[in-house]
Amino acid sequence: MIGSAGAFYLLVNGRVMGASGIIGGLVDRSGWSTWLERAAFIAGLALIPALIRPIYTVPVLTYVTDNLPAIIVAGLLVGIGTRVANGCTSGHGVCGISRFSLRGMSATIFYLLSGGIAVVVFRHFLTVI
Amino acid sequence: MIRALTAFFAGGLFGAGLLVSGMTDTQKVQGWLDIFGDWDPTLAFVMGGAILPMAVAWNIAARRARAVLGNDLPEKSGSEVDRNLVVGSLMFGAGWGLVGLCPGPAVASISWGGTGGVVFLVAMLAGMLVAPAFRARMNRMATALS
């Protein structure tokens, strides 16, 4: 479904389906000329899961840690990092790797690596998450 | 208007896919990143499964001049692995590992992610707002040092 959504967005709207780019272009106004398309994508992304979850047979859990400073630091890292790198899991990972982009493949290696290290450090050594 | 409707549909399908595949399940995501602990590899198949139809779509796009709605298709991406890409990806990965949410799932799970989910999303948006200034400062400092 994730891949079909990306394929649809590419072939119909002619855009790369990268969540951080679609959102970030609105936040820093760099993509303001296509604001309606971006806002509509984000609306679908927030609303459709909200409607599906109550009727979905498997419970969907999203446990966000109670550690408030950790949440804020993580949010800032994700926000700054994806915009500086110009892509996240969907843009670099799904859309980049599938077109054999060197940037997409490299970005994916780097964020998986540091994600792995973060889990090891914060879960196993510092046990804050 | 049609463009907004198809974008809404794509966003909805993406969100449904994230929900069904477990990408909004922070503990599953952290379990996938936890390669030195109790590693759960299932999300690798989710990513692989998403890459396959996307590769077909890029293939079709290469043979078309325009998208269905008339605008140009995205041009070939650059191949330069630069400082921004490396530093940005390392920062993103650290935040992703710490809480287990990346940008798509952070929005998709907003209706049930609780206070923590909202705080994360607000911090992420704030990060996106300061990112251009951060990038400029980082590159200025790197140039000054070299």
Short mmCIF file of N, CA and C in Angstrom, two decimals, chain A residues 1-17 19-20 23-24 27-28 36-37 40-50 52-53 56 60-65 68 70-85 87-90 92-95 97-99 101-103 106-108 110-112 114-116 118-120 122-124 129, chain B residues 3-4 6-21 24-27 30 32-34 36-37 46-47 50-51 53-55 57-58 61 67-69 71-82 84-86 88-99 101-104 107-109 111-112 116-117 119-120 123-125 127-132 134-135:
data_model
loop_
_atom_site.label_atom_id
_atom_site.label_comp_id
_atom_site.label_asym_id
_atom_site.label_seq_id
_atom_site.Cartn_x
_atom_site.Cartn_y
_atom_site.Cartn_z
N MET A 1 0.82 -1.22 0.00
CA MET A 1 0.00 0.00 0.00
C MET A 1 0.86 1.26 0.00
N ILE A 2 1.97 1.22 0.77
CA ILE A 2 2.86 2.39 0.82
C ILE A 2 3.45 2.62 -0.58
N GLY A 3 3.89 1.51 -1.20
CA GLY A 3 4.48 1.61 -2.52
C GLY A 3 3.46 2.03 -3.57
N SER A 4 2.22 1.53 -3.45
CA SER A 4 1.18 1.92 -4.41
C SER A 4 0.86 3.40 -4.27
N ALA A 5 0.84 3.90 -3.03
CA ALA A 5 0.57 5.32 -2.80
C ALA A 5 1.66 6.17 -3.46
N GLY A 6 2.91 5.74 -3.29
CA GLY A 6 4.02 6.46 -3.89
C GLY A 6 3.96 6.41 -5.41
N ALA A 7 3.59 5.23 -5.95
CA ALA A 7 3.49 5.06 -7.41
C ALA A 7 2.37 5.95 -7.96
N PHE A 8 1.25 5.99 -7.25
CA PHE A 8 0.11 6.81 -7.66
C PHE A 8 0.48 8.30 -7.65
N TYR A 9 1.13 8.72 -6.56
CA TYR A 9 1.48 10.14 -6.41
C TYR A 9 2.48 10.56 -7.48
N LEU A 10 3.38 9.64 -7.83
CA LEU A 10 4.37 9.94 -8.87
C LEU A 10 3.71 10.05 -10.25
N LEU A 11 2.92 9.04 -10.60
CA LEU A 11 2.40 8.98 -11.97
C LEU A 11 1.22 9.92 -12.19
N VAL A 12 0.37 10.12 -11.17
CA VAL A 12 -0.80 10.98 -11.34
C VAL A 12 -0.45 12.44 -11.04
N ASN A 13 0.11 12.70 -9.86
CA ASN A 13 0.41 14.09 -9.50
C ASN A 13 1.79 14.54 -9.99
N GLY A 14 2.63 13.57 -10.36
CA GLY A 14 3.95 13.92 -10.86
C GLY A 14 4.90 14.38 -9.76
N ARG A 15 4.67 13.89 -8.54
CA ARG A 15 5.50 14.32 -7.40
C ARG A 15 6.15 13.11 -6.72
N VAL A 16 7.29 13.36 -6.10
CA VAL A 16 7.92 12.34 -5.27
C VAL A 16 7.21 12.32 -3.92
N MET A 17 6.76 11.14 -3.48
CA MET A 17 6.05 11.05 -2.21
C MET A 17 7.04 10.97 -1.05
N ALA A 19 7.37 12.30 2.76
CA ALA A 19 6.58 12.95 3.82
C ALA A 19 7.27 14.21 4.34
N SER A 20 8.58 14.12 4.63
CA SER A 20 9.26 15.29 5.20
C SER A 20 9.29 16.46 4.21
N ILE A 23 5.65 18.04 4.00
CA ILE A 23 5.34 18.82 5.21
C ILE A 23 6.29 20.02 5.31
N GLY A 24 7.59 19.76 5.16
CA GLY A 24 8.60 20.81 5.34
C GLY A 24 8.45 21.96 4.37
N VAL A 27 6.08 24.21 6.00
CA VAL A 27 6.60 24.84 7.22
C VAL A 27 7.55 25.99 6.91
N ASP A 28 8.53 25.75 5.99
CA ASP A 28 9.48 26.84 5.69
C ASP A 28 9.06 27.62 4.44
N LEU A 36 -1.86 23.69 -1.64
CA LEU A 36 -3.13 22.96 -1.55
C LEU A 36 -2.90 21.45 -1.73
N GLU A 37 -2.05 21.12 -2.70
CA GLU A 37 -1.72 19.72 -2.95
C GLU A 37 -1.05 19.10 -1.72
N ALA A 40 -3.59 18.79 1.16
CA ALA A 40 -4.54 17.70 0.90
C ALA A 40 -3.88 16.35 1.20
N PHE A 41 -2.61 16.21 0.82
CA PHE A 41 -1.88 14.96 1.10
C PHE A 41 -1.80 14.73 2.61
N ILE A 42 -1.44 15.78 3.34
CA ILE A 42 -1.30 15.67 4.80
C ILE A 42 -2.65 15.37 5.45
N ALA A 43 -3.71 16.00 4.93
CA ALA A 43 -5.06 15.74 5.47
C ALA A 43 -5.42 14.27 5.29
N GLY A 44 -5.14 13.71 4.11
CA GLY A 44 -5.42 12.29 3.87
C GLY A 44 -4.60 11.40 4.79
N LEU A 45 -3.33 11.80 4.97
CA LEU A 45 -2.41 11.03 5.80
C LEU A 45 -2.85 11.00 7.27
N ALA A 46 -3.46 12.08 7.75
CA ALA A 46 -3.90 12.12 9.15
C ALA A 46 -5.31 11.55 9.31
N LEU A 47 -6.21 11.83 8.34
CA LEU A 47 -7.62 11.47 8.50
C LEU A 47 -7.93 10.01 8.21
N ILE A 48 -7.38 9.47 7.13
CA ILE A 48 -7.74 8.10 6.74
C ILE A 48 -7.32 7.09 7.82
N PRO A 49 -6.08 7.16 8.36
CA PRO A 49 -5.75 6.23 9.45
C PRO A 49 -6.65 6.41 10.67
N ALA A 50 -7.05 7.66 10.95
CA ALA A 50 -7.95 7.92 12.09
C ALA A 50 -9.28 7.21 11.90
N ILE A 52 -9.72 4.49 9.85
CA ILE A 52 -9.53 3.04 9.71
C ILE A 52 -9.29 2.37 11.06
N ARG A 53 -8.52 3.03 11.92
CA ARG A 53 -8.06 2.37 13.15
C ARG A 53 -9.19 1.77 13.99
N TYR A 56 -10.31 -1.43 12.35
CA TYR A 56 -9.26 -2.39 12.00
C TYR A 56 -9.19 -3.47 13.08
N VAL A 60 -3.86 -1.22 16.88
CA VAL A 60 -2.72 -0.43 16.42
C VAL A 60 -2.22 0.41 17.58
N LEU A 61 -1.03 0.13 18.05
CA LEU A 61 -0.49 0.82 19.21
C LEU A 61 0.64 1.76 18.80
N THR A 62 0.61 2.95 19.34
CA THR A 62 1.73 3.87 19.14
C THR A 62 2.13 4.34 20.52
N TYR A 63 3.13 3.68 21.07
CA TYR A 63 3.57 4.05 22.41
C TYR A 63 4.69 5.07 22.30
N VAL A 64 4.40 6.29 22.69
CA VAL A 64 5.44 7.32 22.70
C VAL A 64 5.92 7.42 24.15
N THR A 65 7.23 7.39 24.33
CA THR A 65 7.81 7.40 25.67
C THR A 65 7.26 8.53 26.55
N LEU A 68 9.60 13.38 28.44
CA LEU A 68 9.30 14.58 27.64
C LEU A 68 10.53 15.19 26.96
N ALA A 70 13.16 13.72 26.00
CA ALA A 70 13.55 12.80 24.92
C ALA A 70 12.66 13.01 23.70
N ILE A 71 11.36 13.21 23.94
CA ILE A 71 10.43 13.41 22.82
C ILE A 71 10.78 14.70 22.06
N ILE A 72 11.05 15.76 22.82
CA ILE A 72 11.34 17.05 22.19
C ILE A 72 12.64 16.98 21.39
N VAL A 73 13.68 16.40 22.00
CA VAL A 73 14.96 16.26 21.30
C VAL A 73 14.79 15.42 20.04
N ALA A 74 14.05 14.31 20.16
CA ALA A 74 13.85 13.43 19.01
C ALA A 74 13.09 14.15 17.90
N GLY A 75 12.05 14.90 18.27
CA GLY A 75 11.27 15.63 17.27
C GLY A 75 12.12 16.65 16.54
N LEU A 76 12.95 17.39 17.30
CA LEU A 76 13.84 18.38 16.69
C LEU A 76 14.83 17.71 15.75
N LEU A 77 15.42 16.59 16.20
CA LEU A 77 16.38 15.86 15.36
C LEU A 77 15.74 15.39 14.06
N VAL A 78 14.52 14.85 14.17
CA VAL A 78 13.83 14.35 12.98
C VAL A 78 13.48 15.52 12.05
N GLY A 79 12.99 16.62 12.62
CA GLY A 79 12.62 17.78 11.81
C GLY A 79 13.81 18.41 11.11
N ILE A 80 14.86 18.69 11.86
CA ILE A 80 16.06 19.32 11.27
C ILE A 80 16.74 18.33 10.32
N GLY A 81 16.94 17.10 10.79
CA GLY A 81 17.68 16.10 10.02
C GLY A 81 17.06 15.81 8.66
N THR A 82 15.74 15.60 8.63
CA THR A 82 15.11 15.25 7.35
C THR A 82 15.16 16.41 6.37
N ARG A 83 15.09 17.65 6.87
CA ARG A 83 15.10 18.80 5.96
C ARG A 83 16.53 19.10 5.49
N VAL A 84 17.51 18.91 6.38
CA VAL A 84 18.90 19.14 5.97
C VAL A 84 19.31 18.07 4.95
N ALA A 85 18.86 16.82 5.19
CA ALA A 85 19.21 15.72 4.28
C ALA A 85 18.28 15.69 3.07
N GLY A 87 15.16 14.57 2.89
CA GLY A 87 14.36 13.36 2.72
C GLY A 87 14.36 12.48 3.94
N CYS A 88 13.33 11.63 4.05
CA CYS A 88 13.23 10.73 5.20
C CYS A 88 13.04 9.29 4.71
N THR A 89 12.33 8.49 5.46
CA THR A 89 12.13 7.08 5.12
C THR A 89 11.37 6.92 3.80
N SER A 90 10.36 7.77 3.59
CA SER A 90 9.57 7.64 2.36
C SER A 90 10.30 8.23 1.15
N HIS A 92 13.77 9.30 0.70
CA HIS A 92 15.05 8.66 0.39
C HIS A 92 14.91 7.14 0.37
N GLY A 93 14.22 6.60 1.39
CA GLY A 93 14.13 5.14 1.53
C GLY A 93 13.33 4.51 0.41
N VAL A 94 12.04 4.80 0.35
CA VAL A 94 11.17 4.13 -0.62
C VAL A 94 11.35 4.70 -2.04
N CYS A 95 11.21 6.02 -2.18
CA CYS A 95 11.25 6.61 -3.53
C CYS A 95 12.67 6.69 -4.08
N ILE A 97 15.57 4.68 -3.17
CA ILE A 97 16.18 3.37 -3.45
C ILE A 97 15.57 2.75 -4.70
N SER A 98 14.24 2.93 -4.88
CA SER A 98 13.54 2.30 -6.01
C SER A 98 13.97 2.87 -7.36
N ARG A 99 14.62 4.06 -7.36
CA ARG A 99 15.14 4.57 -8.63
C ARG A 99 16.66 4.49 -8.64
N SER A 101 18.85 5.60 -6.66
CA SER A 101 19.53 6.86 -6.39
C SER A 101 20.62 6.66 -5.36
N LEU A 102 21.82 7.13 -5.69
CA LEU A 102 22.95 6.99 -4.77
C LEU A 102 22.67 7.77 -3.48
N ARG A 103 22.06 8.96 -3.62
CA ARG A 103 21.72 9.76 -2.45
C ARG A 103 20.71 9.04 -1.56
N SER A 106 22.42 6.06 0.14
CA SER A 106 23.37 6.50 1.18
C SER A 106 22.62 7.02 2.39
N ALA A 107 21.61 7.86 2.16
CA ALA A 107 20.84 8.41 3.28
C ALA A 107 20.25 7.29 4.12
N THR A 108 19.70 6.27 3.46
CA THR A 108 19.07 5.16 4.18
C THR A 108 20.09 4.42 5.05
N PHE A 110 22.80 5.72 6.34
CA PHE A 110 23.18 6.57 7.47
C PHE A 110 22.08 6.66 8.53
N TYR A 111 20.80 6.79 8.12
CA TYR A 111 19.78 6.92 9.17
C TYR A 111 19.48 5.59 9.85
N LEU A 112 19.62 4.48 9.13
CA LEU A 112 19.43 3.19 9.79
C LEU A 112 20.57 2.94 10.79
N SER A 114 22.46 5.26 12.40
CA SER A 114 22.37 6.08 13.61
C SER A 114 21.12 5.73 14.40
N GLY A 115 20.05 5.26 13.73
CA GLY A 115 18.87 4.79 14.45
C GLY A 115 19.20 3.57 15.29
N GLY A 116 19.97 2.66 14.71
CA GLY A 116 20.39 1.47 15.43
C GLY A 116 21.24 1.82 16.64
N ALA A 118 21.24 4.71 18.20
CA ALA A 118 20.39 5.41 19.18
C ALA A 118 19.62 4.43 20.04
N VAL A 119 19.05 3.39 19.44
CA VAL A 119 18.29 2.41 20.22
C VAL A 119 19.22 1.69 21.19
N VAL A 120 20.38 1.30 20.72
CA VAL A 120 21.32 0.59 21.59
C VAL A 120 21.72 1.47 22.78
N PHE A 122 20.28 4.39 23.98
CA PHE A 122 19.21 4.85 24.87
C PHE A 122 18.44 3.72 25.53
N ARG A 123 18.36 2.56 24.88
CA ARG A 123 17.62 1.45 25.46
C ARG A 123 18.50 0.59 26.35
N HIS A 124 19.67 0.21 25.84
CA HIS A 124 20.47 -0.78 26.55
C HIS A 124 21.48 -0.19 27.54
N ILE A 129 14.58 4.70 27.30
CA ILE A 129 13.42 4.37 26.47
C ILE A 129 13.11 2.88 26.55
N ARG B 3 -6.26 17.83 -8.48
CA ARG B 3 -4.92 17.60 -7.94
C ARG B 3 -4.95 17.42 -6.42
N ALA B 4 -5.79 18.21 -5.74
CA ALA B 4 -5.92 18.10 -4.29
C ALA B 4 -6.61 16.79 -3.92
N THR B 6 -6.60 13.92 -5.63
CA THR B 6 -5.71 12.78 -5.84
C THR B 6 -4.59 12.79 -4.78
N ALA B 7 -4.18 14.00 -4.36
CA ALA B 7 -3.16 14.08 -3.30
C ALA B 7 -3.75 13.55 -1.99
N PHE B 8 -5.01 13.89 -1.70
CA PHE B 8 -5.68 13.39 -0.50
C PHE B 8 -5.74 11.86 -0.54
N PHE B 9 -6.08 11.32 -1.71
CA PHE B 9 -6.16 9.87 -1.88
C PHE B 9 -4.79 9.22 -1.65
N ALA B 10 -3.75 9.80 -2.24
CA ALA B 10 -2.40 9.25 -2.08
C ALA B 10 -1.97 9.30 -0.61
N GLY B 11 -2.24 10.44 0.04
CA GLY B 11 -1.90 10.57 1.47
C GLY B 11 -2.66 9.56 2.31
N GLY B 12 -3.93 9.36 1.99
CA GLY B 12 -4.75 8.40 2.73
C GLY B 12 -4.27 6.97 2.55
N LEU B 13 -3.92 6.63 1.32
CA LEU B 13 -3.42 5.28 1.03
C LEU B 13 -2.08 5.05 1.73
N PHE B 14 -1.24 6.08 1.71
CA PHE B 14 0.06 6.02 2.39
C PHE B 14 -0.16 5.80 3.89
N GLY B 15 -1.07 6.59 4.48
CA GLY B 15 -1.36 6.47 5.91
C GLY B 15 -1.91 5.11 6.28
N ALA B 16 -2.84 4.61 5.44
CA ALA B 16 -3.41 3.28 5.70
C ALA B 16 -2.31 2.23 5.64
N GLY B 17 -1.41 2.37 4.68
CA GLY B 17 -0.29 1.44 4.54
C GLY B 17 0.63 1.48 5.75
N LEU B 18 0.89 2.68 6.26
CA LEU B 18 1.76 2.81 7.44
C LEU B 18 1.11 2.13 8.63
N LEU B 19 -0.21 2.33 8.78
CA LEU B 19 -0.95 1.74 9.90
C LEU B 19 -0.93 0.21 9.83
N VAL B 20 -1.29 -0.32 8.66
CA VAL B 20 -1.40 -1.77 8.48
C VAL B 20 -0.04 -2.45 8.62
N SER B 21 1.03 -1.78 8.14
CA SER B 21 2.33 -2.45 8.11
C SER B 21 3.09 -2.38 9.43
N THR B 24 3.57 2.68 12.30
CA THR B 24 3.17 3.63 13.35
C THR B 24 3.36 3.02 14.74
N ASP B 25 3.77 1.75 14.77
CA ASP B 25 4.01 1.07 16.05
C ASP B 25 5.45 1.36 16.47
N THR B 26 5.61 2.35 17.37
CA THR B 26 6.94 2.82 17.74
C THR B 26 7.83 1.70 18.28
N GLN B 27 7.22 0.79 19.03
CA GLN B 27 8.05 -0.27 19.63
C GLN B 27 8.50 -1.28 18.60
N GLN B 30 11.36 0.47 16.84
CA GLN B 30 12.59 0.40 17.65
C GLN B 30 13.13 -1.02 17.69
N TRP B 32 13.01 -3.02 15.24
CA TRP B 32 13.67 -3.23 13.95
C TRP B 32 15.05 -2.59 13.96
N LEU B 33 15.14 -1.41 14.60
CA LEU B 33 16.43 -0.71 14.65
C LEU B 33 17.38 -1.34 15.66
N ASP B 34 16.80 -2.16 16.56
CA ASP B 34 17.59 -2.75 17.66
C ASP B 34 18.38 -3.96 17.17
N PHE B 36 21.31 -4.89 17.78
CA PHE B 36 22.18 -5.55 18.77
C PHE B 36 21.37 -6.16 19.90
N GLY B 37 20.04 -5.96 19.88
CA GLY B 37 19.21 -6.52 20.94
C GLY B 37 18.32 -7.61 20.37
N VAL B 46 8.52 -4.74 4.85
CA VAL B 46 7.60 -3.64 4.54
C VAL B 46 8.28 -2.66 3.58
N MET B 47 9.52 -2.32 3.90
CA MET B 47 10.25 -1.38 3.06
C MET B 47 10.51 -2.00 1.68
N ALA B 50 7.44 -1.95 -0.36
CA ALA B 50 7.07 -0.63 -0.86
C ALA B 50 7.96 -0.22 -2.03
N ILE B 51 9.20 -0.69 -1.99
CA ILE B 51 10.16 -0.32 -3.04
C ILE B 51 9.79 -0.97 -4.38
N PRO B 53 6.68 -1.83 -6.01
CA PRO B 53 5.77 -1.09 -6.90
C PRO B 53 6.32 0.27 -7.30
N MET B 54 7.12 0.85 -6.40
CA MET B 54 7.70 2.16 -6.68
C MET B 54 8.73 2.05 -7.82
N ALA B 55 9.47 0.94 -7.87
CA ALA B 55 10.44 0.74 -8.95
C ALA B 55 9.71 0.61 -10.29
N ALA B 57 6.84 1.99 -10.95
CA ALA B 57 6.35 3.33 -11.27
C ALA B 57 7.45 4.21 -11.89
N TRP B 58 8.67 4.13 -11.36
CA TRP B 58 9.78 4.91 -11.93
C TRP B 58 10.05 4.47 -13.36
N ALA B 61 7.41 5.95 -15.45
CA ALA B 61 7.65 7.40 -15.53
C ALA B 61 8.75 7.73 -16.54
N ALA B 67 3.12 13.68 -16.20
CA ALA B 67 2.24 12.97 -15.27
C ALA B 67 0.82 13.01 -15.80
N VAL B 68 -0.05 12.17 -15.23
CA VAL B 68 -1.44 12.09 -15.68
C VAL B 68 -2.11 13.47 -15.60
N LEU B 69 -1.79 14.25 -14.57
CA LEU B 69 -2.42 15.56 -14.41
C LEU B 69 -1.71 16.67 -15.19
N ASN B 71 1.52 17.90 -15.44
CA ASN B 71 2.79 18.56 -15.14
C ASN B 71 3.98 17.65 -15.43
N ASP B 72 5.16 18.22 -15.42
CA ASP B 72 6.37 17.42 -15.67
C ASP B 72 6.60 16.42 -14.55
N LEU B 73 7.18 15.29 -14.90
CA LEU B 73 7.57 14.32 -13.87
C LEU B 73 8.87 14.78 -13.23
N PRO B 74 9.16 14.34 -11.98
CA PRO B 74 10.38 14.80 -11.32
C PRO B 74 11.62 14.42 -12.13
N GLU B 75 12.59 15.33 -12.17
CA GLU B 75 13.80 15.00 -12.92
C GLU B 75 14.67 14.03 -12.12
N LYS B 76 15.65 13.52 -12.80
CA LYS B 76 16.57 12.58 -12.16
C LYS B 76 17.26 13.26 -10.99
N SER B 77 17.32 12.56 -9.85
CA SER B 77 17.92 13.17 -8.67
C SER B 77 19.43 13.23 -8.83
N GLY B 78 20.07 14.13 -8.10
CA GLY B 78 21.52 14.24 -8.15
C GLY B 78 22.16 13.00 -7.53
N SER B 79 23.45 12.87 -7.68
CA SER B 79 24.10 11.70 -7.12
C SER B 79 25.14 12.10 -6.08
N GLU B 80 25.14 13.38 -5.71
CA GLU B 80 26.17 13.86 -4.80
C GLU B 80 25.83 13.54 -3.35
N VAL B 81 26.68 12.75 -2.71
CA VAL B 81 26.52 12.47 -1.29
C VAL B 81 27.32 13.52 -0.55
N ASP B 82 26.63 14.58 -0.11
CA ASP B 82 27.34 15.70 0.50
C ASP B 82 27.14 15.75 2.01
N ASN B 84 25.37 17.76 3.85
CA ASN B 84 23.98 17.89 4.27
C ASN B 84 23.28 16.53 4.35
N LEU B 85 23.52 15.71 3.35
CA LEU B 85 22.87 14.40 3.30
C LEU B 85 23.33 13.52 4.45
N VAL B 86 24.63 13.52 4.69
CA VAL B 86 25.18 12.63 5.72
C VAL B 86 24.79 13.11 7.13
N GLY B 88 22.45 15.30 8.03
CA GLY B 88 21.00 15.29 8.19
C GLY B 88 20.47 13.90 8.45
N SER B 89 20.94 12.91 7.69
CA SER B 89 20.45 11.54 7.86
C SER B 89 20.85 10.97 9.21
N LEU B 90 22.09 11.29 9.66
CA LEU B 90 22.53 10.81 10.98
C LEU B 90 21.65 11.41 12.08
N MET B 91 21.32 12.71 11.97
CA MET B 91 20.46 13.36 12.96
C MET B 91 19.06 12.75 12.94
N PHE B 92 18.53 12.59 11.74
CA PHE B 92 17.19 12.02 11.60
C PHE B 92 17.13 10.62 12.21
N GLY B 93 18.12 9.79 11.89
CA GLY B 93 18.12 8.42 12.41
C GLY B 93 18.14 8.38 13.93
N ALA B 94 18.93 9.28 14.53
CA ALA B 94 19.02 9.32 16.00
C ALA B 94 17.65 9.64 16.61
N GLY B 95 16.96 10.63 16.04
CA GLY B 95 15.63 10.99 16.54
C GLY B 95 14.61 9.88 16.32
N TRP B 96 14.72 9.25 15.17
CA TRP B 96 13.81 8.15 14.83
C TRP B 96 13.98 6.99 15.81
N GLY B 97 15.24 6.66 16.11
CA GLY B 97 15.51 5.57 17.05
C GLY B 97 15.04 5.90 18.45
N LEU B 98 15.21 7.17 18.83
CA LEU B 98 14.88 7.59 20.19
C LEU B 98 13.40 7.46 20.50
N VAL B 99 12.53 7.84 19.57
CA VAL B 99 11.09 7.77 19.84
C VAL B 99 10.38 6.73 18.97
N LEU B 101 9.34 7.30 15.75
CA LEU B 101 8.45 7.91 14.75
C LEU B 101 9.26 8.64 13.69
N CYS B 102 8.96 8.40 12.42
CA CYS B 102 9.51 9.22 11.36
C CYS B 102 8.37 10.12 10.85
N PRO B 103 8.63 11.07 9.93
CA PRO B 103 7.61 12.08 9.63
C PRO B 103 6.24 11.55 9.18
N GLY B 104 6.20 10.56 8.28
CA GLY B 104 4.91 10.04 7.82
C GLY B 104 4.08 9.47 8.96
N VAL B 107 2.52 11.91 11.53
CA VAL B 107 1.25 12.54 11.14
C VAL B 107 0.13 11.50 11.15
N ALA B 108 0.40 10.30 10.62
CA ALA B 108 -0.64 9.27 10.51
C ALA B 108 -1.20 8.87 11.87
N SER B 109 -0.35 8.87 12.91
CA SER B 109 -0.79 8.39 14.22
C SER B 109 -1.25 9.53 15.14
N SER B 111 -3.98 11.05 15.65
CA SER B 111 -5.29 10.96 16.31
C SER B 111 -5.27 10.00 17.50
N TRP B 112 -4.26 9.13 17.60
CA TRP B 112 -4.24 8.20 18.73
C TRP B 112 -2.88 8.17 19.46
N GLY B 116 2.24 12.65 23.94
CA GLY B 116 3.60 12.45 23.43
C GLY B 116 3.66 12.60 21.93
N GLY B 117 2.66 12.04 21.23
CA GLY B 117 2.62 12.13 19.78
C GLY B 117 2.48 13.57 19.31
N VAL B 119 3.37 16.32 21.07
CA VAL B 119 4.61 17.03 21.41
C VAL B 119 5.68 16.71 20.37
N PHE B 120 5.77 15.42 19.98
CA PHE B 120 6.75 15.03 18.97
C PHE B 120 6.51 15.77 17.67
N ALA B 123 7.48 19.45 17.92
CA ALA B 123 8.93 19.59 17.92
C ALA B 123 9.50 19.35 16.52
N MET B 124 8.92 18.37 15.82
CA MET B 124 9.38 18.07 14.46
C MET B 124 9.13 19.26 13.53
N LEU B 125 7.95 19.88 13.64
CA LEU B 125 7.63 21.04 12.81
C LEU B 125 8.56 22.20 13.14
N GLY B 127 11.58 21.90 14.27
CA GLY B 127 12.87 21.52 13.68
C GLY B 127 12.89 21.84 12.19
N MET B 128 11.79 21.57 11.51
CA MET B 128 11.72 21.85 10.06
C MET B 128 11.79 23.35 9.80
N LEU B 129 11.24 24.13 10.74
CA LEU B 129 11.24 25.59 10.58
C LEU B 129 12.66 26.16 10.69
N VAL B 130 13.44 25.62 11.63
CA VAL B 130 14.80 26.15 11.83
C VAL B 130 15.84 25.45 10.95
N ALA B 131 15.43 24.40 10.23
CA ALA B 131 16.39 23.61 9.45
C ALA B 131 17.18 24.43 8.42
N PRO B 132 16.56 25.35 7.67
CA PRO B 132 17.35 26.12 6.70
C PRO B 132 18.45 26.94 7.37
N PHE B 134 19.82 26.25 10.30
CA PHE B 134 20.79 25.26 10.82
C PHE B 134 21.76 24.84 9.72
N ARG B 135 21.20 24.53 8.56
CA ARG B 135 22.02 24.06 7.43
C ARG B 135 23.02 25.13 7.01
#
